[in-house]
Amino acid sequence: MGLVTISDLQAAADRIKGAAVRTPLLRFDDGLWLKPESLQPVGAFKIRGAYNALARLPEDVRARGVVAYSSGNHAQAVAYAAKLFGVPAVIVVPDDTPRVKVDATLSHGAEVVQVPMAQREVRAAELVAERGATLIPPFDHPDVIAGQGTIGLEVITDKPDVATVLVPVSGGGLISGVATAVKALSPATRVVGVEPELAGDAAESLRVGTLIRWPAGDRARTIADGLRAEPSELTFEHMRAYVDDIVTVSEEQIGAAVGVLARRARLVVEPSGAVTVAAYLARRSEWGSAGGTVAVLSGGNVDPEVFTRYL
Amino acid sequence: MGLVTISDLQAAADRIKGAAVRTPLLRFDDGLWLKPESLQPVGAFKIRGAYNALARLPEDVRARGVVAYSSGNHAQAVAYAAKLFGVPAVIVVPDDTPRVKVDATLSHGAEVVQVPMAQREVRAAELVAERGATLIPPFDHPDVIAGQGTIGLEVITDKPDVATVLVPVSGGGLISGVATAVKALSPATRVVGVEPELAGDAAESLRVGTLIRWPAGDRARTIADGLRAEPSELTFEHMRAYVDDIVTVSEEQIGAAVGVLARRARLVVEPSGAVTVAAYLARRSEWGSAGGTVAVLSGGNVDPEVFTRYL
């Protein structure tokens, strides 16, 4: 299986200029810097991969529109990227999706199709066939991985001496791209993934060297609702090649990190985005050393009630 | 009275590189972009002016240390800048300053001297005399104004076609610097100050053309605790020269803007920092036009209880 290359990432960086924010590194303490992807237009890093994937489509193909099935940040990102290109987007969501998320997707000008959870993939495939549209997957695609990897390029540009980069892991698109960048530009830098203990399938898989599947019901237990997906063959190959370790954090540690980020870094970060800081705070003595650590904060879309609980 | 010049600002920009974050512009809606100074190391733009003022001191003078009297963001900024230069800082605060603010100042390695409110200036002057230290004023100084003005340079660099720049007004150091930059680089761009109605002394002064003093007790009524100071002769001269208008917002509008920024921009912004967005939301039809508006968010240091009230 072909892995994404550093030149794929560099080309993606040129494409996404103007669509994604060039986020700064923010100093948190003597050992930790934050990469706040919560500041992206849709509140998450997903705009990088979605925009790059749309940009890579031939113009006549893109004009027929794009389809995504997701109720989360990826759906917002595909809808927003399609708006920027002026092409139609259809987002297929489960029929129990909260109204606020449906409204957010509609606000980007996308069409929203609500179906029972089990029919999402089938309905998306039908839409692709009916309209000649293109499916934009949330992580299992080289163009999506390359877009997410632009975060790694920026981290190494801004802090070439960084010792450790911490990255949330769900389907693995983000860490696949970031690790590709880091290992190409700064091979001595460690790339460490972070998962909730309650959705620690990628950590277990990397440890044993083969993809271990956890039941979706198990992965759904964590408050970190953006980290409930599981890696694909493609993203797992990237992890095996480039990721040094994957660690896990407890639900309590995740909630505490959301509160610390609000009070000390003045950032609204969703639980999925705060797992990296949770891991740092638990292992500061190990990672706070020379060179320091960068924690990728993947997103900031959190319900106000959940957020307030941790303040 | 000599006004700060664009070359003073450009020199300041070179000095503060590495000490202040180069904050990005964040798109809020079709008409508004945010300049999030809440992301600075001390949670406020104040680091720009404080660092520039320390950098301008001769090395032997700086080595004797710096003094500030303030319980707010300026104190944190002076303490933080002194730490970066490795020189002593003494911060004189009223004896009723909340413990959390004293601790924050101590955490930057500064010495904190607590005195009755009325004795702050006298005690600071004594410390300057006793130690040969230098007083760093919060706004009434050309080097401080020049540092704050680097925000204006960045805004025009990132969005040269901006129609309106909105800036919070208290002592006036921030808007003096920003307006100097904007009018030098983009004379057609409007610079509009924003004050709370309950501390609208600068708005009244600009309207009548001379400094009007409001009693401190009146100015203290607003929740925007960073906007209770009053302009100096120096900052008022800059405003008369370069500021197009100053508008006011109600307490209700300020609180609503804090909530909107948390929910939609994923930023923790203090009431003083949110007045610009409050003004935009009240006048969107006027300012949301071609070229768009940039709102400077001056800081993010807000008590969690106050913040939660507006979520």
Coordinates of C-alpha atoms in Angstrom, one line a residue:
Chain A
M1 CA 0.0 0.0 0.0
G2 CA 1.5 3.4 -1.0
L3 CA 2.0 5.8 1.8
V4 CA 1.5 9.6 1.4
T5 CA 4.8 11.4 0.8
I6 CA 6.2 14.7 2.1
S7 CA 5.8 16.2 -1.4
D8 CA 2.1 15.3 -1.3
L9 CA 1.9 17.3 1.9
Q10 CA 3.9 20.2 0.5
A11 CA 1.6 20.4 -2.5
A12 CA -1.4 20.3 -0.1
A13 CA 0.0 23.2 1.9
D14 CA 0.0 25.4 -1.3
R15 CA -3.5 24.4 -2.1
I16 CA -5.1 25.1 1.3
K17 CA -3.6 28.6 1.7
G18 CA -6.4 31.1 2.2
A19 CA -8.9 28.3 3.0
A20 CA -7.4 27.1 6.3
V21 CA -5.9 29.3 9.0
R22 CA -2.1 29.2 9.5
T23 CA -2.4 28.5 13.2
P24 CA 0.3 29.8 15.5
L25 CA 2.0 27.8 18.2
L26 CA 1.0 29.1 21.6
R27 CA 3.3 28.6 24.6
F28 CA 1.4 26.9 27.5
D29 CA 4.3 26.4 30.0
D30 CA 8.0 25.9 29.9
G31 CA 7.6 22.4 28.2
L32 CA 4.4 22.6 26.2
W33 CA 3.2 24.5 23.1
L34 CA -0.3 24.2 21.7
K35 CA -1.3 24.0 18.0
P36 CA -4.9 25.3 18.2
E37 CA -6.8 23.8 15.2
S38 CA -10.0 24.8 17.1
L39 CA -9.4 28.2 15.4
Q40 CA -10.1 26.9 11.9
P41 CA -13.2 28.2 10.1
V42 CA -15.3 25.1 11.0
G43 CA -13.7 24.8 14.4
A44 CA -11.5 21.8 13.5
F45 CA -8.5 20.6 11.5
K46 CA -10.9 18.8 9.1
I47 CA -11.0 21.7 6.8
R48 CA -7.4 21.0 5.7
G49 CA -8.1 17.5 4.4
A50 CA -11.5 18.2 3.0
Y51 CA -10.3 21.3 1.1
N52 CA -7.3 19.5 -0.3
A53 CA -9.5 16.6 -1.4
L54 CA -11.9 18.9 -3.2
A55 CA -9.0 20.9 -4.7
R56 CA -7.5 17.7 -6.2
L57 CA -10.7 16.8 -8.1
P58 CA -10.8 17.6 -11.8
E59 CA -12.9 20.7 -12.3
D60 CA -15.7 19.0 -14.2
V61 CA -15.9 16.2 -11.5
R62 CA -15.9 18.7 -8.7
A63 CA -18.7 20.7 -10.4
R64 CA -21.0 17.7 -10.0
G65 CA -20.7 18.0 -6.3
V66 CA -19.5 16.1 -3.2
V67 CA -21.0 13.8 -0.7
A68 CA -20.0 13.0 2.9
Y69 CA -21.6 10.9 5.6
S70 CA -20.8 12.3 9.1
S71 CA -22.6 14.2 11.8
G72 CA -19.4 15.8 13.0
N73 CA -16.6 18.1 12.1
H74 CA -15.8 16.3 8.8
A75 CA -19.4 17.1 7.5
Q76 CA -19.0 20.8 8.4
A77 CA -15.6 20.8 6.7
V78 CA -16.9 19.3 3.4
A79 CA -19.8 21.6 3.4
Y80 CA -17.6 24.6 4.0
A81 CA -15.0 23.6 1.4
A82 CA -17.8 23.0 -1.2
K83 CA -19.1 26.5 -0.5
L84 CA -15.6 28.0 -1.1
F85 CA -15.4 26.1 -4.5
G86 CA -19.1 27.0 -5.3
V87 CA -20.1 23.4 -5.8
P88 CA -23.0 21.4 -4.3
A89 CA -22.5 19.3 -1.2
V90 CA -24.8 16.7 0.2
I91 CA -24.3 15.5 3.8
V92 CA -25.9 12.3 4.9
V93 CA -26.6 12.3 8.7
P94 CA -28.3 9.9 11.1
D95 CA -31.9 10.9 11.8
D96 CA -31.1 11.4 15.5
T97 CA -28.5 14.1 14.7
P98 CA -29.0 17.2 17.0
R99 CA -30.8 20.1 15.3
V100 CA -27.9 22.4 16.1
K101 CA -25.5 20.3 14.0
V102 CA -28.0 20.0 11.1
D103 CA -28.4 23.8 11.2
A104 CA -24.7 24.3 11.2
T105 CA -24.3 22.2 8.1
L106 CA -27.2 24.0 6.4
S107 CA -25.6 27.3 7.2
H108 CA -22.7 26.4 4.9
G109 CA -25.2 25.9 2.1
A110 CA -25.1 22.1 2.0
E111 CA -28.1 19.8 1.5
V112 CA -28.7 17.6 4.5
V113 CA -30.2 14.1 4.0
Q114 CA -31.4 12.4 7.3
V115 CA -31.6 8.6 7.3
P116 CA -31.5 5.8 9.9
M117 CA -27.9 5.3 11.2
A118 CA -27.5 1.9 9.5
Q119 CA -28.4 3.4 6.0
R120 CA -25.9 6.2 5.9
E121 CA -23.3 4.5 3.7
V122 CA -25.8 3.0 1.4
R123 CA -27.7 6.3 0.9
A124 CA -24.3 8.1 0.3
A125 CA -23.4 5.6 -2.3
E126 CA -26.8 6.1 -4.0
L127 CA -26.3 9.8 -4.1
V128 CA -22.9 9.4 -5.7
A129 CA -24.4 7.1 -8.3
E130 CA -27.5 9.3 -9.0
R131 CA -25.7 12.6 -9.3
G132 CA -22.2 11.7 -10.4
A133 CA -21.0 13.3 -7.2
T134 CA -17.7 12.3 -5.4
L135 CA -17.6 10.8 -1.9
I136 CA -15.2 12.6 0.4
P137 CA -14.2 10.1 3.2
P138 CA -13.3 11.4 6.6
F139 CA -9.8 9.9 6.8
D140 CA -9.3 6.8 4.6
H141 CA -8.0 8.7 1.5
P142 CA -4.5 10.0 0.6
D143 CA -5.7 13.5 -0.3
V144 CA -7.4 13.8 3.1
I145 CA -4.3 12.5 4.9
A146 CA -2.1 14.9 3.0
G147 CA -4.2 17.9 3.9
Q148 CA -4.2 17.0 7.6
G149 CA -0.4 16.6 7.4
T150 CA 0.1 20.3 6.7
I151 CA -0.2 20.7 10.5
G152 CA 3.0 18.7 10.8
L153 CA 4.8 20.9 8.3
E154 CA 3.8 24.0 10.3
V155 CA 4.8 22.6 13.6
I156 CA 8.4 21.7 12.4
T157 CA 8.7 25.1 10.6
D158 CA 7.7 27.0 13.8
K159 CA 9.6 24.8 16.3
P160 CA 12.3 22.7 14.5
D161 CA 13.8 21.5 17.8
V162 CA 10.5 20.0 19.1
A163 CA 11.2 16.7 21.0
T164 CA 7.6 15.3 21.0
V165 CA 4.4 15.9 19.0
L166 CA 1.2 14.7 20.6
V167 CA -1.7 14.0 18.2
P168 CA -5.3 12.7 18.9
V169 CA -6.1 9.4 17.2
S170 CA -9.5 8.2 15.9
G171 CA -9.6 7.0 12.3
G172 CA -6.0 8.0 12.1
G173 CA -6.0 10.5 9.2
L174 CA -4.6 13.3 11.3
I175 CA -1.8 11.4 12.9
S176 CA -0.9 9.7 9.6
G177 CA -0.4 13.1 7.9
V178 CA 1.3 14.7 10.9
A179 CA 3.7 11.8 11.4
T180 CA 4.6 11.8 7.7
A181 CA 5.7 15.4 7.9
V182 CA 7.5 15.1 11.2
K183 CA 9.5 12.0 10.3
A184 CA 10.5 13.5 6.9
L185 CA 11.7 16.8 8.3
S186 CA 12.8 16.0 11.8
P187 CA 13.4 12.2 12.2
A188 CA 14.5 12.5 15.8
T189 CA 11.2 14.1 16.9
R190 CA 8.9 11.6 18.6
V191 CA 5.3 11.3 17.3
V192 CA 2.9 10.0 20.0
G193 CA -0.8 9.4 19.5
V194 CA -3.4 9.9 22.2
E195 CA -6.7 8.0 22.6
P196 CA -9.3 7.8 25.3
E197 CA -8.9 4.6 27.4
L198 CA -12.5 3.8 26.5
A199 CA -11.6 3.9 22.8
G200 CA -8.0 2.6 22.9
D201 CA -8.2 0.3 19.9
A202 CA -5.4 2.0 17.9
A203 CA -3.1 1.9 21.0
E204 CA -3.7 -1.8 21.3
S205 CA -3.3 -2.4 17.5
L206 CA 0.0 -0.6 17.4
R207 CA 1.2 -2.6 20.4
V208 CA 0.4 -5.9 18.9
G209 CA 1.3 -4.9 15.3
T210 CA -2.0 -5.7 13.7
L211 CA -5.4 -4.0 13.5
I212 CA -7.5 -5.0 16.5
R213 CA -11.2 -4.2 16.1
W214 CA -13.2 -2.9 19.1
P215 CA -17.0 -3.1 19.0
A216 CA -18.5 0.3 18.1
G217 CA -20.6 0.3 21.3
D218 CA -17.4 0.1 23.3
R219 CA -15.8 3.0 21.5
A220 CA -18.9 5.1 21.9
R221 CA -18.5 5.2 25.7
T222 CA -16.0 8.1 25.7
I223 CA -17.1 11.7 26.1
A224 CA -14.6 12.4 23.3
D225 CA -17.1 12.0 20.5
G226 CA -14.6 12.8 17.8
L227 CA -12.4 9.8 18.7
R228 CA -14.9 7.0 18.3
A229 CA -13.9 5.9 14.8
E230 CA -11.3 3.2 14.1
P231 CA -8.2 3.2 11.8
S232 CA -8.4 1.9 8.3
E233 CA -5.7 -0.3 6.7
L234 CA -4.3 2.8 5.0
T235 CA -4.0 4.9 8.2
F236 CA -2.7 2.0 10.2
E237 CA 0.1 1.5 7.7
H238 CA 1.2 5.1 8.2
M239 CA 1.0 4.6 12.0
R240 CA 3.2 1.5 11.9
A241 CA 5.7 3.3 9.7
Y242 CA 5.9 6.6 11.5
V243 CA 4.3 6.7 15.0
D244 CA 6.5 6.0 18.0
D245 CA 3.7 5.2 20.5
I246 CA 0.1 5.7 21.3
V247 CA -0.9 6.4 24.9
T248 CA -4.4 6.6 26.5
V249 CA -6.1 9.0 29.0
S250 CA -9.0 8.6 31.3
E251 CA -12.3 10.4 31.0
E252 CA -11.5 12.4 34.1
Q253 CA -8.1 13.5 32.6
I254 CA -9.9 14.6 29.4
G255 CA -12.4 16.7 31.3
A256 CA -9.7 18.3 33.4
A257 CA -7.8 19.2 30.3
V258 CA -10.8 21.0 28.8
G259 CA -11.0 23.1 31.9
V260 CA -7.3 23.9 32.0
L261 CA -7.3 25.0 28.4
A262 CA -10.2 27.3 28.9
R263 CA -8.8 28.9 32.1
R264 CA -5.1 29.0 31.2
A265 CA -5.0 29.1 27.4
R266 CA -8.3 30.9 26.8
L267 CA -9.4 28.3 24.3
V268 CA -12.7 26.5 23.9
V269 CA -11.5 23.0 23.0
E270 CA -13.7 19.9 22.6
P271 CA -12.9 16.8 24.7
S272 CA -11.5 15.0 21.6
G273 CA -9.2 18.0 21.1
A274 CA -8.0 18.1 24.7
V275 CA -6.7 14.5 25.0
T276 CA -3.2 15.6 24.0
V277 CA -3.0 18.1 26.8
A278 CA -4.5 15.5 29.2
A279 CA -1.7 13.1 28.2
Y280 CA 1.0 15.9 28.7
L281 CA -0.3 16.8 32.1
A282 CA -0.1 13.2 33.2
R283 CA 3.4 12.7 31.9
R284 CA 4.9 16.2 32.2
S285 CA 8.1 14.9 33.8
E286 CA 8.8 12.7 30.8
W287 CA 7.8 15.1 28.0
G288 CA 8.6 18.5 29.5
S289 CA 12.3 18.1 28.8
A290 CA 14.6 19.8 26.4
G291 CA 13.0 20.6 23.0
G292 CA 9.6 20.4 24.6
T293 CA 6.3 19.1 23.4
V294 CA 3.7 20.3 20.9
A295 CA 0.1 19.2 21.6
V296 CA -2.3 19.3 18.6
L297 CA -5.7 20.6 19.7
S298 CA -7.8 19.1 17.0
G299 CA -11.1 20.9 17.4
G300 CA -13.4 23.2 19.5
N301 CA -17.0 22.1 18.8
V302 CA -18.3 21.3 22.2
D303 CA -21.9 21.7 23.5
P304 CA -22.0 24.6 26.0
E305 CA -23.4 22.3 28.7
V306 CA -20.6 19.8 28.4
F307 CA -18.0 22.7 28.3
T308 CA -19.4 24.4 31.3
R309 CA -19.2 21.2 33.3
Y310 CA -15.4 21.4 33.2
L311 CA -14.8 25.1 33.8
Chain B
M1 CA 3.3 66.9 21.5
G2 CA 5.2 64.4 19.2
L3 CA 3.1 61.5 17.9
V4 CA 4.4 58.0 17.5
T5 CA 5.4 57.3 13.8
I6 CA 5.0 54.4 11.5
S7 CA 8.7 53.7 11.7
D8 CA 8.5 53.5 15.5
L9 CA 5.9 50.8 15.0
Q10 CA 8.0 48.9 12.4
A11 CA 11.0 48.9 14.7
A12 CA 8.8 47.7 17.5
A13 CA 7.6 44.8 15.3
D14 CA 11.2 43.6 14.9
R15 CA 11.8 43.8 18.6
I16 CA 8.8 41.8 19.8
K17 CA 9.3 38.9 17.4
G18 CA 9.5 35.7 19.4
A19 CA 8.0 37.4 22.5
A20 CA 4.5 38.1 21.2
V21 CA 2.4 35.7 19.1
R22 CA 1.9 36.7 15.5
T23 CA -1.9 36.3 15.9
P24 CA -3.9 35.3 12.8
L25 CA -7.1 36.9 11.5
L26 CA -10.0 34.5 12.1
R27 CA -13.1 34.7 9.8
F28 CA -16.2 35.1 11.9
D29 CA -18.8 35.7 9.2
D30 CA -19.0 37.2 5.7
G31 CA -18.3 40.7 7.1
L32 CA -16.2 40.2 10.3
W33 CA -12.6 39.0 11.0
L34 CA -11.2 38.6 14.6
K35 CA -7.8 39.6 15.8
P36 CA -7.5 37.3 18.9
E37 CA -5.0 39.0 21.2
S38 CA -6.4 36.8 23.9
L39 CA -3.9 34.2 22.6
Q40 CA -0.9 36.2 23.7
P41 CA 1.3 34.6 26.5
V42 CA -0.3 36.7 29.2
G43 CA -3.7 36.5 27.6
A44 CA -3.7 40.1 26.3
F45 CA -2.1 42.5 23.8
K46 CA -0.3 44.2 26.7
I47 CA 2.8 42.0 26.1
R48 CA 3.5 43.9 22.9
G49 CA 3.9 47.3 24.5
A50 CA 5.5 46.1 27.7
Y51 CA 8.1 44.1 25.8
N52 CA 8.9 46.9 23.4
A53 CA 9.3 49.3 26.3
L54 CA 11.7 47.0 28.1
A55 CA 13.6 46.3 24.9
R56 CA 14.1 50.1 24.4
L57 CA 15.8 50.5 27.7
P58 CA 19.7 50.7 27.8
E59 CA 21.0 47.4 29.0
D60 CA 22.4 48.8 32.3
V61 CA 19.2 50.6 33.1
R62 CA 17.1 47.5 32.3
A63 CA 19.3 45.4 34.5
R64 CA 18.2 47.5 37.6
G65 CA 14.7 46.3 37.0
V66 CA 11.2 47.6 36.2
V67 CA 8.2 48.7 38.2
A68 CA 4.5 48.8 37.3
Y69 CA 1.4 49.6 39.3
S70 CA -1.6 47.7 38.0
S71 CA -3.6 44.7 39.1
G72 CA -4.6 43.8 35.6
N73 CA -3.1 42.6 32.2
H74 CA -0.4 45.3 32.1
A75 CA 1.1 43.9 35.4
Q76 CA 1.2 40.4 34.0
A77 CA 2.8 41.7 30.8
V78 CA 5.5 43.7 32.6
A79 CA 6.3 40.7 34.8
Y80 CA 6.4 38.3 31.8
A81 CA 8.6 40.6 29.7
A82 CA 11.0 41.1 32.6
K83 CA 11.3 37.3 33.0
L84 CA 12.1 37.1 29.3
F85 CA 14.9 39.7 29.7
G86 CA 16.1 38.1 33.0
V87 CA 15.6 41.4 35.0
P88 CA 13.7 42.0 38.2
A89 CA 10.2 43.3 38.2
V90 CA 8.2 44.8 41.1
I91 CA 4.4 45.1 40.7
V92 CA 2.6 47.4 43.1
V93 CA -1.1 46.2 43.5
P94 CA -3.9 47.4 45.7
D95 CA -4.2 45.3 48.9
D96 CA -7.7 44.1 47.9
T97 CA -6.4 42.5 44.7
P98 CA -7.8 38.9 44.3
R99 CA -5.3 36.2 45.3
V100 CA -5.5 34.6 41.8
K101 CA -4.1 37.7 40.2
V102 CA -1.4 38.1 42.8
D103 CA -0.4 34.4 42.2
A104 CA -0.4 34.9 38.4
T105 CA 2.1 37.8 38.8
L106 CA 4.2 35.8 41.2
S107 CA 4.3 32.9 38.8
H108 CA 6.1 35.1 36.3
G109 CA 8.8 35.6 38.9
A110 CA 7.9 39.2 39.8
E111 CA 7.9 40.7 43.3
V112 CA 4.5 41.8 44.4
V113 CA 4.0 44.8 46.8
Q114 CA 0.5 45.2 48.2
V115 CA -0.5 48.7 49.4
P116 CA -3.8 50.6 49.9
M117 CA -5.2 51.7 46.6
A118 CA -4.5 55.4 47.1
Q119 CA -0.8 54.7 47.8
R120 CA 0.0 52.8 44.6
E121 CA 1.6 55.6 42.6
V122 CA 3.6 56.9 45.6
R123 CA 4.9 53.5 46.5
A124 CA 5.9 52.8 42.8
A125 CA 7.7 56.1 42.7
E126 CA 9.6 55.2 45.9
L127 CA 10.6 51.9 44.4
V128 CA 11.9 53.6 41.3
A129 CA 14.0 56.0 43.5
E130 CA 15.2 53.3 45.9
R131 CA 16.3 50.8 43.3
G132 CA 17.1 52.9 40.2
A133 CA 14.4 50.9 38.5
T134 CA 12.3 52.1 35.6
L135 CA 8.5 52.7 35.7
I136 CA 6.7 51.1 32.8
P137 CA 3.3 52.9 32.4
P138 CA 0.3 51.0 31.0
F139 CA -0.4 53.4 28.1
D140 CA 1.0 56.9 28.5
H141 CA 4.3 56.3 26.8
P142 CA 5.5 56.3 23.1
D143 CA 7.3 52.9 23.4
V144 CA 4.2 51.3 24.8
I145 CA 2.0 52.8 22.1
A146 CA 4.4 51.7 19.4
G147 CA 4.3 48.1 20.7
Q148 CA 0.5 48.0 20.7
G149 CA 0.5 49.5 17.2
T150 CA 2.2 46.3 15.8
I151 CA -1.4 44.9 15.9
G152 CA -2.3 47.4 13.2
L153 CA 0.6 46.5 11.0
E154 CA -0.4 42.9 11.1
V155 CA -4.1 43.6 10.4
I156 CA -3.2 45.6 7.2
T157 CA -0.6 43.0 6.1
D158 CA -3.2 40.2 6.4
K159 CA -6.2 42.1 5.1
P160 CA -5.1 45.2 3.1
D161 CA -8.6 45.9 1.8
V162 CA -10.3 46.1 5.3
A163 CA -12.9 48.9 5.5
T164 CA -13.2 49.3 9.3
V165 CA -11.0 48.3 12.3
L166 CA -12.7 48.2 15.7
V167 CA -10.5 48.7 18.8
P168 CA -11.4 48.8 22.5
V169 CA -10.7 52.1 24.2
S170 CA -9.6 52.6 27.8
G171 CA -6.4 54.6 28.4
G172 CA -6.1 54.7 24.7
G173 CA -2.6 53.2 24.2
L174 CA -4.0 50.3 22.0
I175 CA -6.1 52.5 19.7
S176 CA -3.3 55.1 19.4
G177 CA -0.9 52.6 18.1
V178 CA -3.3 50.7 15.9
A179 CA -4.7 53.9 14.3
T180 CA -1.1 55.2 13.6
A181 CA -0.5 52.0 11.7
V182 CA -3.8 51.9 9.8
K183 CA -3.8 55.5 8.7
A184 CA -0.1 55.3 7.5
L185 CA -0.6 52.1 5.5
S186 CA -4.3 52.3 4.5
P187 CA -5.7 55.9 4.9
A188 CA -9.1 54.9 3.5
T189 CA -9.7 52.3 6.3
R190 CA -11.8 53.6 9.1
V191 CA -10.6 53.2 12.7
V192 CA -13.4 53.1 15.2
G193 CA -13.0 52.9 19.0
V194 CA -15.5 51.1 21.2
E195 CA -16.2 51.8 24.9
P196 CA -18.8 50.6 27.3
E197 CA -21.7 53.2 27.7
L198 CA -20.9 53.2 31.4
A199 CA -17.3 54.3 30.7
G200 CA -17.8 56.4 27.6
D201 CA -15.5 59.3 28.5
A202 CA -13.3 58.9 25.4
A203 CA -16.3 58.9 23.1
E204 CA -17.6 62.1 24.7
S205 CA -14.1 63.6 24.6
L206 CA -13.6 62.9 20.9
R207 CA -17.1 64.3 20.1
V208 CA -16.4 67.6 21.8
G209 CA -12.8 67.8 20.8
T210 CA -11.3 68.1 24.3
L211 CA -10.6 65.7 27.2
I212 CA -13.7 65.3 29.3
R213 CA -13.0 63.6 32.7
W214 CA -15.5 61.2 34.2
P215 CA -15.3 60.3 37.9
A216 CA -13.5 57.0 38.5
G217 CA -16.5 55.7 40.4
D218 CA -18.7 56.2 37.3
R219 CA -16.1 54.4 35.0
A220 CA -15.9 51.5 37.5
R221 CA -19.6 50.5 36.9
T222 CA -18.9 48.5 33.8
I223 CA -18.3 44.7 33.8
A224 CA -15.4 45.5 31.3
D225 CA -12.8 45.9 34.0
G226 CA -10.0 46.6 31.5
L227 CA -11.8 49.6 30.1
R228 CA -12.1 51.7 33.3
A229 CA -9.0 53.9 32.7
E230 CA -9.1 57.3 31.0
P231 CA -7.0 58.7 28.1
S232 CA -3.9 60.8 28.7
E233 CA -3.0 63.9 26.8
L234 CA -0.7 61.8 24.6
T235 CA -3.2 59.2 23.7
F236 CA -5.9 61.7 23.1
E237 CA -3.7 63.6 20.7
H238 CA -3.3 60.3 18.7
M239 CA -7.1 59.8 18.8
R240 CA -7.8 63.3 17.5
A241 CA -5.3 62.8 14.7
Y242 CA -6.3 59.3 13.5
V243 CA -9.5 57.9 15.0
D244 CA -12.7 58.4 12.9
D245 CA -15.2 57.7 15.6
I246 CA -15.8 56.1 19.1
V247 CA -19.0 54.2 19.7
T248 CA -20.4 52.7 22.9
V249 CA -22.1 49.4 23.8
S250 CA -24.4 48.4 26.6
E251 CA -23.5 45.9 29.4
E252 CA -26.0 43.5 27.9
Q253 CA -24.4 43.7 24.5
I254 CA -21.0 43.1 26.0
G255 CA -22.1 40.0 27.8
A256 CA -23.9 38.6 24.7
A257 CA -20.7 39.1 22.7
V258 CA -18.6 37.1 25.2
G259 CA -21.1 34.2 24.8
V260 CA -21.2 34.4 21.0
L261 CA -17.4 34.4 20.8
A262 CA -17.2 31.3 23.0
R263 CA -19.8 29.4 21.1
R264 CA -19.0 30.5 17.5
A265 CA -15.3 31.4 17.6
R266 CA -14.2 29.0 20.3
L267 CA -12.4 31.8 22.1
V268 CA -12.5 32.7 25.8
V269 CA -12.6 36.6 25.6
E270 CA -12.9 38.9 28.6
P271 CA -15.7 41.5 28.5
S272 CA -13.3 44.3 27.7
G273 CA -12.0 42.3 24.7
A274 CA -15.5 41.6 23.5
V275 CA -16.8 45.2 23.1
T276 CA -15.7 45.3 19.5
V277 CA -17.8 42.3 18.5
A278 CA -20.7 43.7 20.6
A279 CA -20.4 46.9 18.5
Y280 CA -20.3 44.9 15.2
L281 CA -23.3 42.8 16.1
A282 CA -25.3 46.0 16.8
R283 CA -24.2 47.7 13.5
R284 CA -23.7 44.8 11.2
S285 CA -25.7 46.4 8.3
E286 CA -23.4 49.4 8.4
W287 CA -20.0 47.6 8.9
G288 CA -20.6 44.3 7.2
S289 CA -20.1 45.8 3.7
A290 CA -17.4 45.5 1.1
G291 CA -13.9 45.1 2.6
G292 CA -15.3 44.0 5.9
T293 CA -14.5 44.7 9.5
V294 CA -11.7 43.6 11.8
A295 CA -12.5 43.5 15.5
V296 CA -9.5 43.5 17.9
L297 CA -10.1 41.2 20.8
S298 CA -7.8 42.7 23.4
G299 CA -7.7 40.0 26.0
G300 CA -9.1 36.8 27.5
N301 CA -8.5 37.1 31.3
V302 CA -12.0 36.6 32.7
D303 CA -13.1 34.9 36.0
P304 CA -14.7 31.5 35.2
E305 CA -17.8 32.5 37.1
V306 CA -18.3 35.7 35.0
F307 CA -17.5 33.8 31.8
T308 CA -20.0 31.0 32.5
R309 CA -22.8 33.5 33.1
Y310 CA -22.7 34.4 29.4
L311 CA -22.3 30.9 27.8

